[in-house]
Coordinates of C-alpha atoms and ligand atoms in Angstrom, one line a residue:
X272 CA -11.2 -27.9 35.5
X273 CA -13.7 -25.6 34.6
X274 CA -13.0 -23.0 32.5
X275 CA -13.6 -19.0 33.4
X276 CA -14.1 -16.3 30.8
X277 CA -12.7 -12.4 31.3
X278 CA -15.3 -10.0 30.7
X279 CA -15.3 -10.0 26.9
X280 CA -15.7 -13.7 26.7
X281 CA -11.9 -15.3 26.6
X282 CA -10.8 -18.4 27.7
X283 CA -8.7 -17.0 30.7
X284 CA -6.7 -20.9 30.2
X285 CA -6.2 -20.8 26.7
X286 CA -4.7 -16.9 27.8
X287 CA -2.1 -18.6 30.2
X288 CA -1.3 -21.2 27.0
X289 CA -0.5 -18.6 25.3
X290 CA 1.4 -16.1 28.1
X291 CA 4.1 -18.9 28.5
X292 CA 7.0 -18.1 27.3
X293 CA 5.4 -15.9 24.8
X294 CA 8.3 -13.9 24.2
X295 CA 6.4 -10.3 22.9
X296 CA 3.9 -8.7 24.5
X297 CA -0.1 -10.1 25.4
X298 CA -2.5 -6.2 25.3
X299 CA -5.2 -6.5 27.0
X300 CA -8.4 -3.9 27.3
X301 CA -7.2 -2.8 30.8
X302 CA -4.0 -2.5 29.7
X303 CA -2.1 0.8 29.2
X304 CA -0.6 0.7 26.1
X305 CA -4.0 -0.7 25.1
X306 CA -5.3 2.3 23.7
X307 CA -1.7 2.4 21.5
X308 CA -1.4 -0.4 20.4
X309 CA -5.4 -0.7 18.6
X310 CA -5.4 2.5 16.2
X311 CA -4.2 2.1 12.8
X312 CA -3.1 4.4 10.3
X313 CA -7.0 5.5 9.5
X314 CA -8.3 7.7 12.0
X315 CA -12.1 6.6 10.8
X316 CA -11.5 3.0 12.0
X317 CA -12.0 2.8 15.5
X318 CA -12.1 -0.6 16.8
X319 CA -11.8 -2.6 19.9
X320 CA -10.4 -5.8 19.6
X321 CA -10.8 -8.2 23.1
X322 CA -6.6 -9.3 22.8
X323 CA -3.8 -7.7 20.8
X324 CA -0.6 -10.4 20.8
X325 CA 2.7 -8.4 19.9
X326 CA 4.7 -10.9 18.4
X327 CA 8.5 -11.2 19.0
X328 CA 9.3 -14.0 16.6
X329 CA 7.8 -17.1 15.0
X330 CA 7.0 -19.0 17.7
X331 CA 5.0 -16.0 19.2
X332 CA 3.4 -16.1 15.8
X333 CA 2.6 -19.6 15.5
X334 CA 1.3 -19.3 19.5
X335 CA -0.9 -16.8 18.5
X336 CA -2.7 -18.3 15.3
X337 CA -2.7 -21.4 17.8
X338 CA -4.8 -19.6 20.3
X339 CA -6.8 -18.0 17.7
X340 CA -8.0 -21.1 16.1
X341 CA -8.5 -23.1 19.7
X342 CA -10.6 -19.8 20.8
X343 CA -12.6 -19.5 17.6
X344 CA -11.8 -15.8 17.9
X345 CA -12.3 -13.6 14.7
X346 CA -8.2 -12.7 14.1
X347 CA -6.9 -9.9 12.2
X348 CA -3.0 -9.4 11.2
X349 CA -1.3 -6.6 11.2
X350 CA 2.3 -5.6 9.5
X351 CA 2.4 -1.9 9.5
X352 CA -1.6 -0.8 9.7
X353 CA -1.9 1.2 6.9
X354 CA -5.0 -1.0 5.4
X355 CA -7.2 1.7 4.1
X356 CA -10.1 -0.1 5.4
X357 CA -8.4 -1.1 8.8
X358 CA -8.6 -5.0 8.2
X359 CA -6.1 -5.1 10.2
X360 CA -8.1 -4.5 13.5
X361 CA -11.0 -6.2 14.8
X362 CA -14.0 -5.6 17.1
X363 CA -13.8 -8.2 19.8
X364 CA -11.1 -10.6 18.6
X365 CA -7.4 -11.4 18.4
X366 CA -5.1 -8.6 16.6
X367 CA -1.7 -11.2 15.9
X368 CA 0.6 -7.5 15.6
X369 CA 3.8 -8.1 14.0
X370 CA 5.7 -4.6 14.9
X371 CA 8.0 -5.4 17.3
X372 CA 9.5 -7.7 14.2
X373 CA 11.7 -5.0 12.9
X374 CA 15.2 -7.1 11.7
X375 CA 16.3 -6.2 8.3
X376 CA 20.0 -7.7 7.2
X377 CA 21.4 -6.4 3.8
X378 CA 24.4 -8.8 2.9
X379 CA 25.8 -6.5 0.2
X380 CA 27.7 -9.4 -1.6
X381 CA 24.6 -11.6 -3.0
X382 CA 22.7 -8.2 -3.2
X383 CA 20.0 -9.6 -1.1
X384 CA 18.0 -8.2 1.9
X385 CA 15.8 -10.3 4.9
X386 CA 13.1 -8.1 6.3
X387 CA 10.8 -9.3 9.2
X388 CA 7.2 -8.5 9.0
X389 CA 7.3 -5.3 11.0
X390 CA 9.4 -3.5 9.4
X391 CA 8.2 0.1 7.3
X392 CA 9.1 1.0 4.2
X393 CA 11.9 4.2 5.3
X394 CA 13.4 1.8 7.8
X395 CA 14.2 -0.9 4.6
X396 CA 15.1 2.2 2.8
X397 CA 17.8 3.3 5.8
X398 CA 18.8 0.1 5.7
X399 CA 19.5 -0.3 1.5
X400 CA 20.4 3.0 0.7
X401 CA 23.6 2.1 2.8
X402 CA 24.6 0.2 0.6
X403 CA 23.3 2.3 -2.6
X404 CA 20.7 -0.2 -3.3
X405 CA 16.9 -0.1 -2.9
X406 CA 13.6 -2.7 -2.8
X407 CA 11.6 -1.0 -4.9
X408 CA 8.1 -0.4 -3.0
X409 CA 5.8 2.3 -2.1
X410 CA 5.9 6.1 -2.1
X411 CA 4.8 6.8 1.7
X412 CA 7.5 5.7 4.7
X413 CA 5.2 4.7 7.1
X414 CA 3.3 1.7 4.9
X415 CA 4.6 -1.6 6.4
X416 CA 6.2 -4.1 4.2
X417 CA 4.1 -7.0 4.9
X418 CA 0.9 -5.9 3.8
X419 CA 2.5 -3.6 0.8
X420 CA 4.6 -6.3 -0.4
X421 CA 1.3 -9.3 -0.1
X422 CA -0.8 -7.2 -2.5
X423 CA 2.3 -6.4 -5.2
X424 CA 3.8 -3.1 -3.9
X425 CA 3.7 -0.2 -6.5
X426 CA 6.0 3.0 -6.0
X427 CA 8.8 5.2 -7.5
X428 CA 10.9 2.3 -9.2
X429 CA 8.0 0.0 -10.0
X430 CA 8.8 1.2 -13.9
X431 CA 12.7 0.6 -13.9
X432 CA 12.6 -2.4 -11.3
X433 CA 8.6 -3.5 -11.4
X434 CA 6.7 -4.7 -8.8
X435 CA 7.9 -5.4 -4.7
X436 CA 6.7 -8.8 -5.5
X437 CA 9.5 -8.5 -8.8
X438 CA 12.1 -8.8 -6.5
X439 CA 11.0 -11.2 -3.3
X440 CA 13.4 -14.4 -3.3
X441 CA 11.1 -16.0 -0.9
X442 CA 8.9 -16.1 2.1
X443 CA 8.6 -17.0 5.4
X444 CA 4.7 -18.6 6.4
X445 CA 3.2 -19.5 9.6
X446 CA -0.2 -21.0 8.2
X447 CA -3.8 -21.7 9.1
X448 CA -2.6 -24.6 11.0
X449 CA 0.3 -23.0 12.8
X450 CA 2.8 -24.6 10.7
X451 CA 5.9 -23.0 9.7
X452 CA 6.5 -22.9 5.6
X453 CA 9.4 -21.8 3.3
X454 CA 7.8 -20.2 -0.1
X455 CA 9.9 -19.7 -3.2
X456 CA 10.4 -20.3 -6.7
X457 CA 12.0 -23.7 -5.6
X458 CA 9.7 -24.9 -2.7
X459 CA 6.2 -24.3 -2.3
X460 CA 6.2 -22.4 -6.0
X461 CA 1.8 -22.4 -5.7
X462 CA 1.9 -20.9 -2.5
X463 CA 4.7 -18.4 -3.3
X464 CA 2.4 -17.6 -6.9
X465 CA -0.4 -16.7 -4.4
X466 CA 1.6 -14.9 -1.9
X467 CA 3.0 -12.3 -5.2
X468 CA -0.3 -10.9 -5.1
X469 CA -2.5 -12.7 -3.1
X470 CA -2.4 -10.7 0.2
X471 CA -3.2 -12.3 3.6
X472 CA -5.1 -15.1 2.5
X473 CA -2.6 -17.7 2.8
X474 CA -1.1 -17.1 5.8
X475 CA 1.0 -14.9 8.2
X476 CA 4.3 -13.8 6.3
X477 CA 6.9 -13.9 9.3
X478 CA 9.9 -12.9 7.0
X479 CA 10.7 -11.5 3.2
X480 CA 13.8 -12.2 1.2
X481 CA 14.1 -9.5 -1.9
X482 CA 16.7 -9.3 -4.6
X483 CA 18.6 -5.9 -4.3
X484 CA 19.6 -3.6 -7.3
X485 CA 21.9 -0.2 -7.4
X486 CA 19.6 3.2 -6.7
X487 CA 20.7 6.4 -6.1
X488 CA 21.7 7.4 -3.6
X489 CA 20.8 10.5 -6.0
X490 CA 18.0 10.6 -8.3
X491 CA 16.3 13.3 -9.7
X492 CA 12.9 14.2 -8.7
X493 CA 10.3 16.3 -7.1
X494 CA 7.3 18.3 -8.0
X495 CA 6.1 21.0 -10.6
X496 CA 3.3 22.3 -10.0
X497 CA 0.5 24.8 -11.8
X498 CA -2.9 26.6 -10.3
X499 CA -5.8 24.0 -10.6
X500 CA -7.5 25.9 -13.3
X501 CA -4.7 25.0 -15.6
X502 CA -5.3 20.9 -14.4
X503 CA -7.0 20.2 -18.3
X504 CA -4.4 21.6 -20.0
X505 CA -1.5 19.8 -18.0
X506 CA -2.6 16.6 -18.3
X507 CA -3.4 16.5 -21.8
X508 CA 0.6 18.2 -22.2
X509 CA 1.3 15.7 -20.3
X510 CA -0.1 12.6 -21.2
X511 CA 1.2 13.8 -25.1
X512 CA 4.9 13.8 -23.3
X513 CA 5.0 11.1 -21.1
X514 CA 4.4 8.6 -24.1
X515 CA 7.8 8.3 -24.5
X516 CA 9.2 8.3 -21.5
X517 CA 12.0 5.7 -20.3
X518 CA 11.6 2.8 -17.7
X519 CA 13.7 5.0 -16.0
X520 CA 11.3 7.9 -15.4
X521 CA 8.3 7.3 -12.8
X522 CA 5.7 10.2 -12.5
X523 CA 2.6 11.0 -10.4
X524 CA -0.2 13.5 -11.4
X525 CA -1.3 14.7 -7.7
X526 CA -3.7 17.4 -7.5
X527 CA -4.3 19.0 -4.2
X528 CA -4.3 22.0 -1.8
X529 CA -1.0 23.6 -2.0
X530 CA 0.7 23.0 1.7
X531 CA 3.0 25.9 3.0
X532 CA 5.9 24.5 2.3
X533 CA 9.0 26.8 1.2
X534 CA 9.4 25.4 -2.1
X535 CA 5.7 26.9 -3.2
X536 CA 5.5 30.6 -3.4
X537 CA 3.6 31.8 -0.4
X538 CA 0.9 33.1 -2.5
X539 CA -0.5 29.9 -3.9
X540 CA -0.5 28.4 -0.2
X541 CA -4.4 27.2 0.7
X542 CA -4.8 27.3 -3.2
X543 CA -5.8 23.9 -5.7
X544 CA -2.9 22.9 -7.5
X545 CA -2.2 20.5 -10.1
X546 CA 1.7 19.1 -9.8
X547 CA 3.4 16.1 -11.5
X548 CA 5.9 14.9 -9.0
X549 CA 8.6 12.6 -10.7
X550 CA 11.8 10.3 -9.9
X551 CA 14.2 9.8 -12.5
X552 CA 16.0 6.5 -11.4
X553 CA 19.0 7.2 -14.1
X554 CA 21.7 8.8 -15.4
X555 CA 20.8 12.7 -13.9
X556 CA 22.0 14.6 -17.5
X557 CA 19.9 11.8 -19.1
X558 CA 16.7 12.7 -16.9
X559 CA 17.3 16.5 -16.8
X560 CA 16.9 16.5 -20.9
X561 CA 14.1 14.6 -20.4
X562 CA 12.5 16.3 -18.4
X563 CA 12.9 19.6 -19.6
X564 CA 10.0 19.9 -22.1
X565 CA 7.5 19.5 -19.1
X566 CA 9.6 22.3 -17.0
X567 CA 9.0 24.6 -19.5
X568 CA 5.4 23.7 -20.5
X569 CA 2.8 26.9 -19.2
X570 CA 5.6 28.7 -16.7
X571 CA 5.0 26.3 -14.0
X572 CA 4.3 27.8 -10.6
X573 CA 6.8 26.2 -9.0
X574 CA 9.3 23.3 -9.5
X575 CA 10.9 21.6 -6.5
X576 CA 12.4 18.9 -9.3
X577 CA 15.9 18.4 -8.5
X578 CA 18.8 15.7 -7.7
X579 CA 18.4 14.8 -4.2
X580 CA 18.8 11.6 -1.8
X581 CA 16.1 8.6 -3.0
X582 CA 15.2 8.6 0.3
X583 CA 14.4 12.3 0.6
X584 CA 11.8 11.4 -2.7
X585 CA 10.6 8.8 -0.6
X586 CA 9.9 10.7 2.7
X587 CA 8.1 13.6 0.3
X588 CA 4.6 12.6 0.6
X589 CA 4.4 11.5 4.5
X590 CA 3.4 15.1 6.0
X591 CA 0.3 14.8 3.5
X592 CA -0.8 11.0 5.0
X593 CA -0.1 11.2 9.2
X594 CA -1.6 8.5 10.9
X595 CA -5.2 9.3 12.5
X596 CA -6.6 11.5 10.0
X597 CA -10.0 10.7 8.7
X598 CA -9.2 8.9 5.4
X599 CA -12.3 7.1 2.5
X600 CA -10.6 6.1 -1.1
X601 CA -12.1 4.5 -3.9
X602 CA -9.8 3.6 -6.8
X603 CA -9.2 2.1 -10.3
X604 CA -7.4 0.9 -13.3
X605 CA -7.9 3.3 -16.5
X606 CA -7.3 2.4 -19.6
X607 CA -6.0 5.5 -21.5
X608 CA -5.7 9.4 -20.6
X609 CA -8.8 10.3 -23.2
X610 CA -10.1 13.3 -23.3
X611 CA -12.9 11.9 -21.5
X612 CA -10.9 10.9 -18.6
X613 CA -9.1 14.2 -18.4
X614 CA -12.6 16.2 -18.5
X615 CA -13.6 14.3 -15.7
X616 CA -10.8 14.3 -13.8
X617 CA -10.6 18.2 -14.3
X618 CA -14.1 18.7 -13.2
X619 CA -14.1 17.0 -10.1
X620 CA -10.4 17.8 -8.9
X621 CA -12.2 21.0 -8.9
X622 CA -14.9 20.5 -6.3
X623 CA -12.7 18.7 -4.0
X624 CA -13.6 20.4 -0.2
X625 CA -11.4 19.4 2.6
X626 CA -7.6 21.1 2.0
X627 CA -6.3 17.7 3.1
X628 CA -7.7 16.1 0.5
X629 CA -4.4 14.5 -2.3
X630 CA -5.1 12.1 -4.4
X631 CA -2.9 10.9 -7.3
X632 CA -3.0 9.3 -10.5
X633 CA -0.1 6.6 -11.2
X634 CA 1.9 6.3 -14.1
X635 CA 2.6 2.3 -14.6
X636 CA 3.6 0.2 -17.2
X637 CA 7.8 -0.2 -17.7
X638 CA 9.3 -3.1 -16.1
X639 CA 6.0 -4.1 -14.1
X640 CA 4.6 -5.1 -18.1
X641 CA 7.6 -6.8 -18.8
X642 CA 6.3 -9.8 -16.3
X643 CA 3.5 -12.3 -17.5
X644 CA -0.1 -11.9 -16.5
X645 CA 0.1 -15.6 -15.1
X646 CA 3.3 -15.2 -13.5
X647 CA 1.7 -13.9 -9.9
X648 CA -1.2 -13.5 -8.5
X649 CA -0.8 -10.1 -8.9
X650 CA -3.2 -8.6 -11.7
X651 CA -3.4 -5.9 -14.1
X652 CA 0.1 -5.9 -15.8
X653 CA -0.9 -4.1 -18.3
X654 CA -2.7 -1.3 -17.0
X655 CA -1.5 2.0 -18.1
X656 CA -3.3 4.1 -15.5
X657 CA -3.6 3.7 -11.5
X658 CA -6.5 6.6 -9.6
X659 CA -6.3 6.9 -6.4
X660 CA -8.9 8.8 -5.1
X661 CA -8.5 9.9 -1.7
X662 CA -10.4 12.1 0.9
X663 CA -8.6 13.3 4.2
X664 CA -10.2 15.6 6.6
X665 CA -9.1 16.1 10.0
X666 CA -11.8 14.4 11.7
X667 CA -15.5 13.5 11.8
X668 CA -16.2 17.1 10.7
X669 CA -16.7 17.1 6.9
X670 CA -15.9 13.9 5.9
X671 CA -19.1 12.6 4.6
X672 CA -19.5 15.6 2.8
X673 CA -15.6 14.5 1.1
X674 CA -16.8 10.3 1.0
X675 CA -19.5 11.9 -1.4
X676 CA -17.3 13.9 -3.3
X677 CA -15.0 10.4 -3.6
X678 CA -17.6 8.4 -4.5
X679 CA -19.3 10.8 -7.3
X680 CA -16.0 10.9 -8.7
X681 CA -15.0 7.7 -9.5
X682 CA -18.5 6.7 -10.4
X683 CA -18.2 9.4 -12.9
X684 CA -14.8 7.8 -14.2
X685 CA -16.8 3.9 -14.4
X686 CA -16.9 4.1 -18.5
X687 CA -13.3 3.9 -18.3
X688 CA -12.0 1.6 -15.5
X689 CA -10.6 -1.8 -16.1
X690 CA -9.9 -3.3 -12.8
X691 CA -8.5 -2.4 -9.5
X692 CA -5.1 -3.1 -7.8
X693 CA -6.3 -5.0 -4.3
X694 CA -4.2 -2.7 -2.3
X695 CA -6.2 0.1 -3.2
X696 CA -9.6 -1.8 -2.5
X697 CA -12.0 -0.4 0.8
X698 CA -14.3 -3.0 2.4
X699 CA -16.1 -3.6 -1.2
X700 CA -17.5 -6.7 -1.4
X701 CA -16.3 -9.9 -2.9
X702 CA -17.5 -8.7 -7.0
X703 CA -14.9 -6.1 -6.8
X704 CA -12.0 -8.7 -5.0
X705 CA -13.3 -10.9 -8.5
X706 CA -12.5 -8.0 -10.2
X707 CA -9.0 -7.1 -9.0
X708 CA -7.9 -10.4 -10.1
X709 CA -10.0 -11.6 -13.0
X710 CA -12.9 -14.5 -13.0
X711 CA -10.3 -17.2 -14.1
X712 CA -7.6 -15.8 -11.2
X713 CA -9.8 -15.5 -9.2
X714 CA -11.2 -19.3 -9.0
X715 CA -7.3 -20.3 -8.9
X716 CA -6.7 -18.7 -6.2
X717 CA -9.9 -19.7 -4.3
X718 CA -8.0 -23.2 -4.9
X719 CA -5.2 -21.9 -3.3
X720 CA -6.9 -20.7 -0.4
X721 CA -9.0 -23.7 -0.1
X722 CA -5.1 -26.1 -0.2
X723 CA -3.7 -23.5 2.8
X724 CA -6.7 -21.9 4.7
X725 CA -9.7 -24.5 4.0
X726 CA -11.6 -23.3 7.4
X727 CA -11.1 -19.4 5.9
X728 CA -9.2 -18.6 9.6
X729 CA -7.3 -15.6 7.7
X730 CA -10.6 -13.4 6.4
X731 CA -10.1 -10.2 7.6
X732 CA -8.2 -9.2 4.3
X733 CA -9.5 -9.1 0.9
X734 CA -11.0 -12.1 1.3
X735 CA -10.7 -15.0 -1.4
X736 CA -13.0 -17.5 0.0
X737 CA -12.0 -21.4 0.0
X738 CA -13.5 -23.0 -2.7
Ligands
FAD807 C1 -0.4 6.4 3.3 C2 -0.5 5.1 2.4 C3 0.4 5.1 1.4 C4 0.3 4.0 0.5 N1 1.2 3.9 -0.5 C5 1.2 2.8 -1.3 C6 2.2 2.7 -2.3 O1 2.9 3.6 -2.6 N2 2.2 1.6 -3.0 C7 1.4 0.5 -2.8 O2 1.5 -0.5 -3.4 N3 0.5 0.6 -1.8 C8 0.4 1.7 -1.0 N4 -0.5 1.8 0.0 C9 -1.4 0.7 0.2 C10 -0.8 -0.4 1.0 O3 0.0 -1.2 0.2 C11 -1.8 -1.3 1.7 O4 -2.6 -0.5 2.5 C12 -1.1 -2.4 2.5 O5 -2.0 -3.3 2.8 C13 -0.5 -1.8 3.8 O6 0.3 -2.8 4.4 P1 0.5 -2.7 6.0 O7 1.3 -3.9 6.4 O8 1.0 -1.4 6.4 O9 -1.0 -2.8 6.5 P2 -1.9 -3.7 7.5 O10 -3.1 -2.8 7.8 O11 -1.0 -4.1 8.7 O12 -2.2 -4.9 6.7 C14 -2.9 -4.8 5.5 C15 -3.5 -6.2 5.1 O13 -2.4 -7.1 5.0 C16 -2.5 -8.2 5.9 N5 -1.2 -8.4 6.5 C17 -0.3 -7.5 7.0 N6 0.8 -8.1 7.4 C18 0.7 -9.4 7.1 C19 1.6 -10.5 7.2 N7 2.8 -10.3 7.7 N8 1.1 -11.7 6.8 C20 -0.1 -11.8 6.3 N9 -1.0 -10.8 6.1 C21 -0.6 -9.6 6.5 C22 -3.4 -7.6 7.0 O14 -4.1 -8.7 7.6 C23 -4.4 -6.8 6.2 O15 -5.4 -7.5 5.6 C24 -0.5 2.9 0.8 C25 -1.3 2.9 1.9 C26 -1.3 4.0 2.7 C27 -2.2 4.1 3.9

């Protein structure tokens, strides 16, 4: 029978393969959730892929990669579509979209959670904090799981509990092939290694299994915050402070435009400030005596640092990163808080344009150290320092103007970066993926690839080539 095409060049038959019994949903261009159902998180990716298959369950997923390898299709995955470069949307090819998979079961008596590969990070919150326990994972609600999780996963507890990856049991693959794999310590340890760490590059992750540990509910954290001008001074108070702090204590040095919110005097609204937001995952006396020092340093402007539900911390950040704003980041590893570092950071915090603009600088170490190098694919256990550089405007309007500012930046910061956690990477070339993971990683890992994905069918990630 011959074949016929629809009019961006699909096989209408290997279509109807995949429509039966395809239990999600098949988006196609003239479709009117189609316009939905493409955007991702980064209003500056705007991309228009020919099929988007909403997956229901694992044998949706394994349809899918089915039809994308008998289609030759370029296929991009997507867990919760906050990749800052938008890999996970394509022009012209097959989107497999895993977020109608949104299960999560707690069972409160191994202190273990399942989480399918839809799910965000405040519904696995909801879900834990039930039970007074938490996955310890990013700071921004919205970030899926999947993706977060594949690259290591770095947030509020990642000093007390360490990584996401820290905690996964194991993992749930559909691969290149379409098969269905079990990955953990016990079975298929060299593909679980590569999935800690790895990101997309081995296959689709259908379903996570993480070890749970007692949170909250109450912790005690929040903001201070001083004018910008004061941003030197703070940080070299602070970097002089926070060399002893306990695993127990996770801060962030965010400097921004101060949002008019009712916990910053109206006066500074519209205004640059410096603030170093923190969670104290312990005893609250413990984290209040602590913490105290850095209350008192300068007469902060204002101090919204309190005890108050983990997931109230957790939901802080998400008015500052909506979905469709114009986003560009660049970031690195540091390797100390020199003066150097703090001049520059200082300098151009300063000449930062668009009032949307946030970016923060991660305190690591703790618990994530306390794993070895070689343990995960994951790199950069070590590293002291994590800048995130990020530009935000609105729209088009200004947003070169703020990619410049980004760029000039961290070029300025290059005598002192190390390496790069691959979550934080844009569309940067393979060099920098080398980089992330290290030249001797890296070619392990391109062994990995080359055992699970040898045709490269999973690429639009950062990529680790089969070789
Ligand atoms: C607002 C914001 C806040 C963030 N905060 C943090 C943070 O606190 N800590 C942190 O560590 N990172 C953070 N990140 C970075 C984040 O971890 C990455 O962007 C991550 O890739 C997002 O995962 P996702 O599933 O939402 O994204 P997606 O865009 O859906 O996917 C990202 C990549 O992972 C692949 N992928 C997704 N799901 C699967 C799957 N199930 N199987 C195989 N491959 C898959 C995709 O193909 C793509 O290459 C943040 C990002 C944003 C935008």
């Amino acid at each position: 029978m011959a074949r016929t095409m629809n009019r961006v060049g699909i096989d209408e038959r290997a279509l109807e393969t995949l429509a039966a019994g395809y239990r999600g949903e098949i988006v196609r261009l003239d479709d009117p959730s189609y316009e939905e159902h493409r955007q991702v998180w980064n209003g500056s990716i705007d991309r228009h892929p020919a099929v988007i298959a909403r997956c229901a369950g694992v044998a949706d997923v394994i349809a899918a990669v089915r039809f994308g390898r008998e289609t030759g299709l370029r296929t991009a995955v997507r867990g919760g579509g906050h990749s800052f470069p938008g890999q996970s949307v394509c022009d012209d090819g097959l989107v497999i979209d895993l977020s109608l998979m949104r299960g999560i079961r707690v069972d409160p008596a191994r202190r273990t959670v399942r989480v399918q590969a839809g799910v965000l990070l405040g519904e696995l919150d909801r879900e834990t904090q039930q039970f007074g326990m938490a996955v310890p994972a990013g700071i921004v609600t919205h970030t899926g799981v999947a993706g977060l999780t594949l690259g290591g996963g770095i947030g509020w507890l990642q000093r007390k509990l360490g990584l996401t990856i820290d905690q996964l049991l194991s993992v749930d693959v559909v691969t290149a092939d379409g098969e269905f794999v079990s990955a953990s310590a016990e079975e298929n340890a060299d593909l679980f290694w590569g999935l800690r760490g790895g990101g997309g590059n081995f296959g689709i992750a259908t379903d996570f299994e993480f070890r749970l540990n007692p949170v909250g509910p109450t912790i005690l954290g929040g903001p201070i915050g001083w004018p910008m001008e004061k941003s030197g001074d703070v940080l070299r108070f602070y970097r002089d402070w926070i060399k002893d702090a306990p695993d127990e204590l996770m801060t962030l040095v965010v400097h921004r435009t101060a949002p008019p919110v009712p916990f910053i005097p109206s006066e500074l609204h519209g205004t640059k400030v410096v603030m170093v937001a923190a969670c104290w995952a312990g005893d609250l006396d413990a984290g209040e005596k602590f913490l105290k020092p850095l209350r008192e340093y300068s007469s902060p402007a204002f101090d919204a640092c309190g005890p108050k539900p983990f997931v109230a911390l957790q939901g802080m950040f998400d008015p500052s990163f909506p979905h469709g704003r114009w986003y560009y980041f660049r970031a690195a590893n540091l390797t100390e808080l020199s003066d150097g570092v703090v001049d520059t950071i200082a300098e151009h915090a300063a000449k930062m344009k668009s009032p949307l603009t946030a970016f923060p600088l991660w305190q690591m170490g703790g618990a994530i150290a306390r794993v070895g190098e070689d343990d995960t694919a994951y790199t950069g256990r070590a590293v002291e320092w994590n800048i995130n550089i990020n530009a935000a405007t609105e729209g088009p309007e200004g947003f070169e103007v703020e990619r410049d500012w980004v760029r000039s930046f961290w070029s300025a910061l290059e005598p002192w970066h190390t390496s790069v956690y691959v979550n934080f990477l844009m569309d940067e070339g393979e060099d920098r993926i080398r980089q992330a993971y290290g030249a001797a990683k890296y070619d392990r890992l391109k062994a990995l690839k080359k055992k699970y994905d040898p045709d490269n069918f999973f690429r639009l990630n950062q990529n680790i080539p089969p070789g």
